[in-house]
CSV table of C-alpha atoms in Angstrom, one decimal:
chain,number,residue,atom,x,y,z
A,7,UNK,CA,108.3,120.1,106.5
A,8,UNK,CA,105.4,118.4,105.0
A,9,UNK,CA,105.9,114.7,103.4
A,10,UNK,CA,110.2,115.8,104.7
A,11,UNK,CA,110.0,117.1,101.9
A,12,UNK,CA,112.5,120.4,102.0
A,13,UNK,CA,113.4,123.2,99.3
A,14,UNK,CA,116.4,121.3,98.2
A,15,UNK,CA,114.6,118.4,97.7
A,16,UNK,CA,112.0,119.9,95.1
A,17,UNK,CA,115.1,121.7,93.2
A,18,UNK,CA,117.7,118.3,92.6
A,19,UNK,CA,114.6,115.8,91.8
A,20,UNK,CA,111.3,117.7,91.1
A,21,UNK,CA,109.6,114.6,89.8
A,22,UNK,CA,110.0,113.5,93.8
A,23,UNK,CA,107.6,115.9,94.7
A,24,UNK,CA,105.1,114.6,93.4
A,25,UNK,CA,106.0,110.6,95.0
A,26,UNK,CA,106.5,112.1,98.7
A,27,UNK,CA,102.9,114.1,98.5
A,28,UNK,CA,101.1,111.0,97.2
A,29,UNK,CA,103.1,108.7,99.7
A,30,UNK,CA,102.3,111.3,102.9
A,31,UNK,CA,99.0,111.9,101.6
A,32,UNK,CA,97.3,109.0,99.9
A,33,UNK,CA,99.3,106.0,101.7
A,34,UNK,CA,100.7,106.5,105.2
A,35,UNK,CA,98.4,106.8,107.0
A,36,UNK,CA,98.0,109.7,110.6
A,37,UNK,CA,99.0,108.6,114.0
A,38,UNK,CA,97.3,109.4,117.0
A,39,UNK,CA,100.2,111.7,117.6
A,40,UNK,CA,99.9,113.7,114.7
A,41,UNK,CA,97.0,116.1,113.3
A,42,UNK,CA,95.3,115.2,110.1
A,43,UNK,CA,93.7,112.2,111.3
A,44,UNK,CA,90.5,112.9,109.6
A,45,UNK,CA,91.9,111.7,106.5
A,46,UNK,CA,92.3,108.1,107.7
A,47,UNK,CA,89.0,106.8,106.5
A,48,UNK,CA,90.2,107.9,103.1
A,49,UNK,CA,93.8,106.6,103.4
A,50,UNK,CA,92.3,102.7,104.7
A,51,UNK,CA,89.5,102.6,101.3
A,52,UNK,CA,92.4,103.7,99.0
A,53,UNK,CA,94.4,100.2,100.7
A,54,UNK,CA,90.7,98.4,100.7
A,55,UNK,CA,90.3,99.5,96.8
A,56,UNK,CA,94.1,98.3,96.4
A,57,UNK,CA,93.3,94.8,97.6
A,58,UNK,CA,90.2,94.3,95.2
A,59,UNK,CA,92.2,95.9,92.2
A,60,UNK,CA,93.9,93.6,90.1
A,61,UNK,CA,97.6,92.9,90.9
A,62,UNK,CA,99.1,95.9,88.7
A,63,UNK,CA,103.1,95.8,89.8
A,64,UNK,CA,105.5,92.8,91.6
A,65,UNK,CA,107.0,93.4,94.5
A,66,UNK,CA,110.6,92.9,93.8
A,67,UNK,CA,113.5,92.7,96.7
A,68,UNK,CA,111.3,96.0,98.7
A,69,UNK,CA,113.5,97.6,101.4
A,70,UNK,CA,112.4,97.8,105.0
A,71,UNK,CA,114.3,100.7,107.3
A,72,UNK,CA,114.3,99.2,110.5
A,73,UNK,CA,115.4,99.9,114.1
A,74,UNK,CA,114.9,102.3,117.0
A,75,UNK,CA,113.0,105.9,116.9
A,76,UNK,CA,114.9,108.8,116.2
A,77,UNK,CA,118.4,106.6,115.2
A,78,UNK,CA,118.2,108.4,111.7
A,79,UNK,CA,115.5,106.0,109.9
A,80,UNK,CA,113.8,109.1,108.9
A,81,UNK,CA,116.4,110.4,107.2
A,82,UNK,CA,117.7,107.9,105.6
A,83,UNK,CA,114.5,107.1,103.9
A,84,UNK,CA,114.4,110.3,102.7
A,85,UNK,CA,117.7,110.2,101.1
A,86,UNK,CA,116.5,106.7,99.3
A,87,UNK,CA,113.5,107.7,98.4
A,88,UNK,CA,115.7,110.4,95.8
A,89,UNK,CA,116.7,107.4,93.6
A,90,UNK,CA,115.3,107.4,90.6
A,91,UNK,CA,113.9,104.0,91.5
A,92,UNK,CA,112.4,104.3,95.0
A,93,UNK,CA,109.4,105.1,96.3
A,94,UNK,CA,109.3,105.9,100.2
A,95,UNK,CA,106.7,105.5,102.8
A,96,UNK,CA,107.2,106.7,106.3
A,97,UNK,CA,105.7,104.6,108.6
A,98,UNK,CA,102.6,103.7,106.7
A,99,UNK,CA,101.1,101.7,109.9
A,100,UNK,CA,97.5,102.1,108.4
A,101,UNK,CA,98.9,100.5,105.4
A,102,UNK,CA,100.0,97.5,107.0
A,103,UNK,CA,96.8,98.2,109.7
A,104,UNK,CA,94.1,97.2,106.9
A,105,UNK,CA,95.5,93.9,106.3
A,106,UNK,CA,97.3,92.7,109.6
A,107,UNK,CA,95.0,94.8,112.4
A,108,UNK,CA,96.5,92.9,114.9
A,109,UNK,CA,99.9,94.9,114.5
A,110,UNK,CA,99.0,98.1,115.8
A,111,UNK,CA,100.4,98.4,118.9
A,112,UNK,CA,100.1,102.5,119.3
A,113,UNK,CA,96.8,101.8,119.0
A,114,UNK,CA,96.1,104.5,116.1
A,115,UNK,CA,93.3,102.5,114.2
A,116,UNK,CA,92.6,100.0,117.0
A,117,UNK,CA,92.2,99.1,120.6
A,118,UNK,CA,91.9,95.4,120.0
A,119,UNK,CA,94.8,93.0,120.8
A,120,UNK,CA,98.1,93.8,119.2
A,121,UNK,CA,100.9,92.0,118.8
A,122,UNK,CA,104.9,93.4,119.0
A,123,UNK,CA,106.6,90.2,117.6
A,124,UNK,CA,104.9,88.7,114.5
A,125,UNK,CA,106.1,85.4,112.7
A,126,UNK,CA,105.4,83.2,109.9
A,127,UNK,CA,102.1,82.0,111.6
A,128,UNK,CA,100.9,85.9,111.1
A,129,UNK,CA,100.7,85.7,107.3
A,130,UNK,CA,98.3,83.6,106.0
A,131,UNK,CA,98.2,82.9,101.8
A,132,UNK,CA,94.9,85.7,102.0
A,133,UNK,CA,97.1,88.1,103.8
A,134,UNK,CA,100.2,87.7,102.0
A,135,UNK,CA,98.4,88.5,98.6
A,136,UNK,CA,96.8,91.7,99.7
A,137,UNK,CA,99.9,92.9,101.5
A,138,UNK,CA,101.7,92.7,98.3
A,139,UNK,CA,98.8,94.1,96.6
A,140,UNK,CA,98.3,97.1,97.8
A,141,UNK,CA,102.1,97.8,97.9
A,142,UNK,CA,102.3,97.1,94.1
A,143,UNK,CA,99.0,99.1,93.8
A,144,UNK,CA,101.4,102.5,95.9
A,145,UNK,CA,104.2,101.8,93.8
A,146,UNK,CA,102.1,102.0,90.2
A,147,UNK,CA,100.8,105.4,91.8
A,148,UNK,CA,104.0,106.5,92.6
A,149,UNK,CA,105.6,105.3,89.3
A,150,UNK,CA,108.4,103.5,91.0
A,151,UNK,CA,110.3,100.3,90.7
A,152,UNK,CA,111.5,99.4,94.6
A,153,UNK,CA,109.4,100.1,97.8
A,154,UNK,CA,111.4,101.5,100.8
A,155,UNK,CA,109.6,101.0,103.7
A,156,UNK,CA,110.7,103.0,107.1
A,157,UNK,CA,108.8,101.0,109.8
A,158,UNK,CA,111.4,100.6,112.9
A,159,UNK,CA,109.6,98.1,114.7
A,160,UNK,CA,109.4,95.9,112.3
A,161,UNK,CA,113.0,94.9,113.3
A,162,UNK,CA,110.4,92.7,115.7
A,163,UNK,CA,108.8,91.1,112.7
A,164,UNK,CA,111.8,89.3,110.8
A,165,UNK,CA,110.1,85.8,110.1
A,166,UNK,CA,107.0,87.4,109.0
A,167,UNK,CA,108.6,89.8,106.2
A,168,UNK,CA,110.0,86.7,105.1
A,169,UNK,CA,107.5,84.5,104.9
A,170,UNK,CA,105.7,87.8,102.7
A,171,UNK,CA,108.9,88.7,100.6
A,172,UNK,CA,111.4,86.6,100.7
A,173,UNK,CA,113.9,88.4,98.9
A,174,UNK,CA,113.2,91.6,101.6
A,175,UNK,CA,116.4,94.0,102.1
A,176,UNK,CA,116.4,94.8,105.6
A,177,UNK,CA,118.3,98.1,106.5
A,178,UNK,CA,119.0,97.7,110.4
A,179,UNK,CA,120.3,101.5,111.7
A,180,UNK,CA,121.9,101.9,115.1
A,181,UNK,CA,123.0,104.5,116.7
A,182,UNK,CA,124.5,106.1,120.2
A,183,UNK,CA,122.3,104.8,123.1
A,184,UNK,CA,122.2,108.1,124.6
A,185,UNK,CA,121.9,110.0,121.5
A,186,UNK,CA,118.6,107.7,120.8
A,187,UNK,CA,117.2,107.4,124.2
A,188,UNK,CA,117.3,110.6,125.4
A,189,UNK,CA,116.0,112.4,121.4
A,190,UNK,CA,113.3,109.7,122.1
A,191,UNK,CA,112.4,110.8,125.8
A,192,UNK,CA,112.0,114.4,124.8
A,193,UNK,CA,109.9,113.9,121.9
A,194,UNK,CA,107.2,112.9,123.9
A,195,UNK,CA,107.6,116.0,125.6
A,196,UNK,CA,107.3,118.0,122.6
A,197,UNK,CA,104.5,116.3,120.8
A,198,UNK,CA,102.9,114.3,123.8
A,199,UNK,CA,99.5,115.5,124.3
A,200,UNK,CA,95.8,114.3,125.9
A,201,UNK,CA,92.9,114.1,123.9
A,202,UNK,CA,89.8,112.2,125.4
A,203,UNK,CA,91.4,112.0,128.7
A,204,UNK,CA,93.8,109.9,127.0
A,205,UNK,CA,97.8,110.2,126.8
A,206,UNK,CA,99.0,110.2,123.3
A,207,UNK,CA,103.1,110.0,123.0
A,208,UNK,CA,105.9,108.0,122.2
A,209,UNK,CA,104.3,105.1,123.9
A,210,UNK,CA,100.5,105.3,122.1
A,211,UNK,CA,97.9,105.0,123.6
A,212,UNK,CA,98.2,105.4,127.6
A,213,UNK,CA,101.6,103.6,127.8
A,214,UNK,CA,100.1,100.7,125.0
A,215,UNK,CA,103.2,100.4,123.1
A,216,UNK,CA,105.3,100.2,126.4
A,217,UNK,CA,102.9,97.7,128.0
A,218,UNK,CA,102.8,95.3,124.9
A,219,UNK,CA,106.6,96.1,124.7
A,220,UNK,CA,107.1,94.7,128.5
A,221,UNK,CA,104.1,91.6,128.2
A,222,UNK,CA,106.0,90.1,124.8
A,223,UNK,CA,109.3,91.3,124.1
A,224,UNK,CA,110.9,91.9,127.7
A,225,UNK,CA,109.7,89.1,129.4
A,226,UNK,CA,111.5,87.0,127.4
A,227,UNK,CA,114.2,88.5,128.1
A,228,UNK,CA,117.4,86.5,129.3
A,229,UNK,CA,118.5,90.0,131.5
A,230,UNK,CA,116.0,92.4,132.1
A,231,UNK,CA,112.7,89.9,132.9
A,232,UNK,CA,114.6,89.2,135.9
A,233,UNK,CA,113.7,92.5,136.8
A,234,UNK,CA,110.3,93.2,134.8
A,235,UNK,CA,108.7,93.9,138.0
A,236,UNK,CA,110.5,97.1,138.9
A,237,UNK,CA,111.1,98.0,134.9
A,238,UNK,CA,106.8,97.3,134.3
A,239,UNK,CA,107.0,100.3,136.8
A,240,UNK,CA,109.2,102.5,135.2
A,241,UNK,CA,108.2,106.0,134.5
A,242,UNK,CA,111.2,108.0,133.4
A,243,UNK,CA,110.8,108.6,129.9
A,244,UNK,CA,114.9,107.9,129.4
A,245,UNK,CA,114.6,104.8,131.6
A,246,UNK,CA,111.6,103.5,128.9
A,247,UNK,CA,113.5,104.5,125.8
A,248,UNK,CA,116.7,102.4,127.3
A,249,UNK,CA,114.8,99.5,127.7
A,250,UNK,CA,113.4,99.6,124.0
A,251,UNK,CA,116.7,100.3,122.6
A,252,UNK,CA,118.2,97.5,124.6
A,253,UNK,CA,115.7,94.8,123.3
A,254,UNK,CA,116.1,96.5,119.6
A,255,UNK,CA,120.1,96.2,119.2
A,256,UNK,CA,120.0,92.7,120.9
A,257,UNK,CA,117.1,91.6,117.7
A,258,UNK,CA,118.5,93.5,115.1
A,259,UNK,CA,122.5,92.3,115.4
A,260,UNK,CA,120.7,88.7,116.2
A,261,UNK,CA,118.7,89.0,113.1
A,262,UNK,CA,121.8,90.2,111.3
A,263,UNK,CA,123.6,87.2,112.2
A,264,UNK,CA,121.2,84.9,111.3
A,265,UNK,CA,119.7,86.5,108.1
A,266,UNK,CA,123.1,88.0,106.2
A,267,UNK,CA,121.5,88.6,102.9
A,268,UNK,CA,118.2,90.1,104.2
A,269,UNK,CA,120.0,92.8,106.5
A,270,UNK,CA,122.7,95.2,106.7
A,271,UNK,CA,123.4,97.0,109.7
A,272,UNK,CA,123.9,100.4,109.3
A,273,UNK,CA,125.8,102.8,111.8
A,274,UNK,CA,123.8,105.9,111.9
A,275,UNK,CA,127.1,107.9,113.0
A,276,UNK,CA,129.1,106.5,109.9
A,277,UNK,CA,126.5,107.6,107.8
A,278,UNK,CA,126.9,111.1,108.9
A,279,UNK,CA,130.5,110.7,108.7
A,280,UNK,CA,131.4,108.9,105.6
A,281,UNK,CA,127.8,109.5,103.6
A,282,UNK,CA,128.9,108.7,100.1
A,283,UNK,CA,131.0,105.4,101.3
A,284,UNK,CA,127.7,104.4,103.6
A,285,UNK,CA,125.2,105.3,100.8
A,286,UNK,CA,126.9,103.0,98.2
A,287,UNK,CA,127.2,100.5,100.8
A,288,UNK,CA,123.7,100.2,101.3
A,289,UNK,CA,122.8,100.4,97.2
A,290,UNK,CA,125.2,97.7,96.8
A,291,UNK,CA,123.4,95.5,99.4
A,292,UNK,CA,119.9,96.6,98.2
A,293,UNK,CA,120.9,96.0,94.4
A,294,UNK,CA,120.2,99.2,93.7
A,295,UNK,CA,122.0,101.3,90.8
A,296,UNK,CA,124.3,104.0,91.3
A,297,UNK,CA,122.1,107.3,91.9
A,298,UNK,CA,124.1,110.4,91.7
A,299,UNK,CA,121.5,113.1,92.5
A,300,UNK,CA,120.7,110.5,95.3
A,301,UNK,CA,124.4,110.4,96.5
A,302,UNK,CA,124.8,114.1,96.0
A,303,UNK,CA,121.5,114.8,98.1
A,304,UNK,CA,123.0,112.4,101.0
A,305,UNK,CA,126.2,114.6,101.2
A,306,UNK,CA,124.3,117.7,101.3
A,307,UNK,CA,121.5,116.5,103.8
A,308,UNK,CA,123.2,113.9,106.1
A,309,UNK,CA,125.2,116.0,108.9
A,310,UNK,CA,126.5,114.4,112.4
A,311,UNK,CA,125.0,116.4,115.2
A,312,UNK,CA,126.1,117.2,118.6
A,313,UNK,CA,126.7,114.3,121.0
A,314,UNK,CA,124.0,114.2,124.0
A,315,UNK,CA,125.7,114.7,127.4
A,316,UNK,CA,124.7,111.2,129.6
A,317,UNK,CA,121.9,111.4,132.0
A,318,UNK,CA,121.1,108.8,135.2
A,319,UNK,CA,119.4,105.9,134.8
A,320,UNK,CA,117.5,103.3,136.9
A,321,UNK,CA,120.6,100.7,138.1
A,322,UNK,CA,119.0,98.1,136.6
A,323,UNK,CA,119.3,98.8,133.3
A,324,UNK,CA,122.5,100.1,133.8
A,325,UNK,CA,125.1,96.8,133.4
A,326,UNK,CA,123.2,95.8,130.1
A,327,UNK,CA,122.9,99.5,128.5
A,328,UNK,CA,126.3,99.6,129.3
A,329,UNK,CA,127.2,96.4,128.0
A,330,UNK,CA,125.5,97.2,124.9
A,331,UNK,CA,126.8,100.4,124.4
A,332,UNK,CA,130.6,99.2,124.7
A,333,UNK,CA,129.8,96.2,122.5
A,334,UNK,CA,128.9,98.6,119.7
A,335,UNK,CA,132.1,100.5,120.7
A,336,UNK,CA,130.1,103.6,121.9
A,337,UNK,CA,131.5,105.2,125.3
């Protein structure tokens, strides 16, 4: 599906069409893992034209989806992105790329130094009024009031989408360790691929994201830097995905804790089970109105899938995956 955008989609909102192609098309931006990177250049001088264009909307309370890969931040994007309100972006990395370079860590637009944790000190006044630029600039093309935002890592990033919006909604989805770890594991074995003599998957550029992921976030670690030797090693494509699932639920519940009215954890598996209750939920949270082509899309879209069977992993990840995973009443 181009832009997820699906037959039933077109038919219960048409004007969403037209958002989600702009959005995919204009604003996002290509990863190294995807085709269609030739349009980049064109994607980062829209944002560079955004930045010298006068401010044309306000960025009001935007929503950012946040979390692990493949723990249903897709989806539920595209489900928000039907309110009437809402315009949705799906990862827009170059977006956020062509005024904060030093985030890439897949290393899509750069090879420079990237960082996987960002604070306060990141955003600078300069920074903070093209960032908000250029987002009002998407939303005016778009014709929309709120900006949803799917960017999982940016669970990483709290203190910095707070010093830019204050009044960000954070949506923090969880879901079934195994479930996640294991969807993320063999998605690099469907899309991975070398180009350049280089290995382009779920970890970027030859193993970039995992390598930042170990230098800044796991060393720091209270539990798994006593072992970052033997986890730097790691290999296993389940073993990796446990580790970044591991650091992600301990941030995002910590972040919940701290910041109540920023972000809502969201279970992906009650929003599977109980969309309509889940859905309003999260509009209540984000101050959004009642959408009922929105709700009705959720309960025809959103559909619990088959649990994944558990597979072996290193032992010393075990005690804290399964720590985690019975703290977050999963078996």
């Amino acid at each position: 599906m181009v832009g997820q955008i699906d037959s039933r989609y077109i038919q219960m909102r048409p004007t969403k069409f037209f958002s989600r192609m702009v959005s995919y098309a204009f604003f996002e931006g290509r990863p190294v893992t995807t085709r269609g990177q030739w349009i980049n250049p064109l994607v980062l001088g829209i944002h560079s034209f955004a930045k010298r264009f006068p401010v044309t909307k306000k960025i009001e309370q935007p929503i950012f989806i946040m979390g692990t890969g493949r723990s249903g931040t897709t989806i539920l994007g595209v489900v928000l992105s039907m309110h009437r309100d809402c315009g949705f972006l799906n990862e827009p990395k170059a977006l956020w790329y062509s005024v904060f370079p030093f985030e890439d860590i897949i290393g899509s637009y750069t090879r420079g130094d990237a960082f996987y944790e960002l604070d306060a000190r990141h955003a600078d006044a300069d920074s903070i009024k093209d960032i908000r630029k250029t987002f009002g600039f998407y939303l005016s093309a778009v014709m929309s009031k709120r900006l949803v935002d799917k960017y999982p890592e940016l669970i990483f990033r709290i203190e910095f989408l707070r010093e830019i919006f204050p009044d960000f909604k954070g949506l923090f989805i969880y879901r079934n360790g195994w479930d996640t770890c294991i969807s993320s594991a063999n998605w690099s074995d469907v899309k991975g691929q070398t180009k350049n003599d280089e290995l382009h998957d779920w970890w970027g550029v030859d193993n970039r994201k995992w390598n930042i992921l170990i230098d800044q976030v796991v060393s720091k670690d209270d539990e798994l830097s006593t072992n970052i030797g033997v986890i730097r090693e790691m290999s296993n494509p389940v073993d990796k995905s446990v580790v970044e699932w591991i650091v992600s639920m301990k941030r995002g519940f910590a972040m919940a804790e701290k910041y109540p009215k920023n972000i809502l954890p969201v279970r992906y598996e009650s929003l599977v089970a109980q969309p309509e209750n889940t859905l309003n939920e999260i509009c209540s949270f984000c101050n959004l109105t009642k959408d009922a082509v929105m709700i009705k899309y959720g309960l025809n879209t959103l559909q619990a899938v088959p649990s994944k069977e558990p597979v072996e992993i290193h032992e010393v990840l075990k005690p804290v995956f399964q720590k985690w995973m019975a703290k977050l009443n999963y078996r």
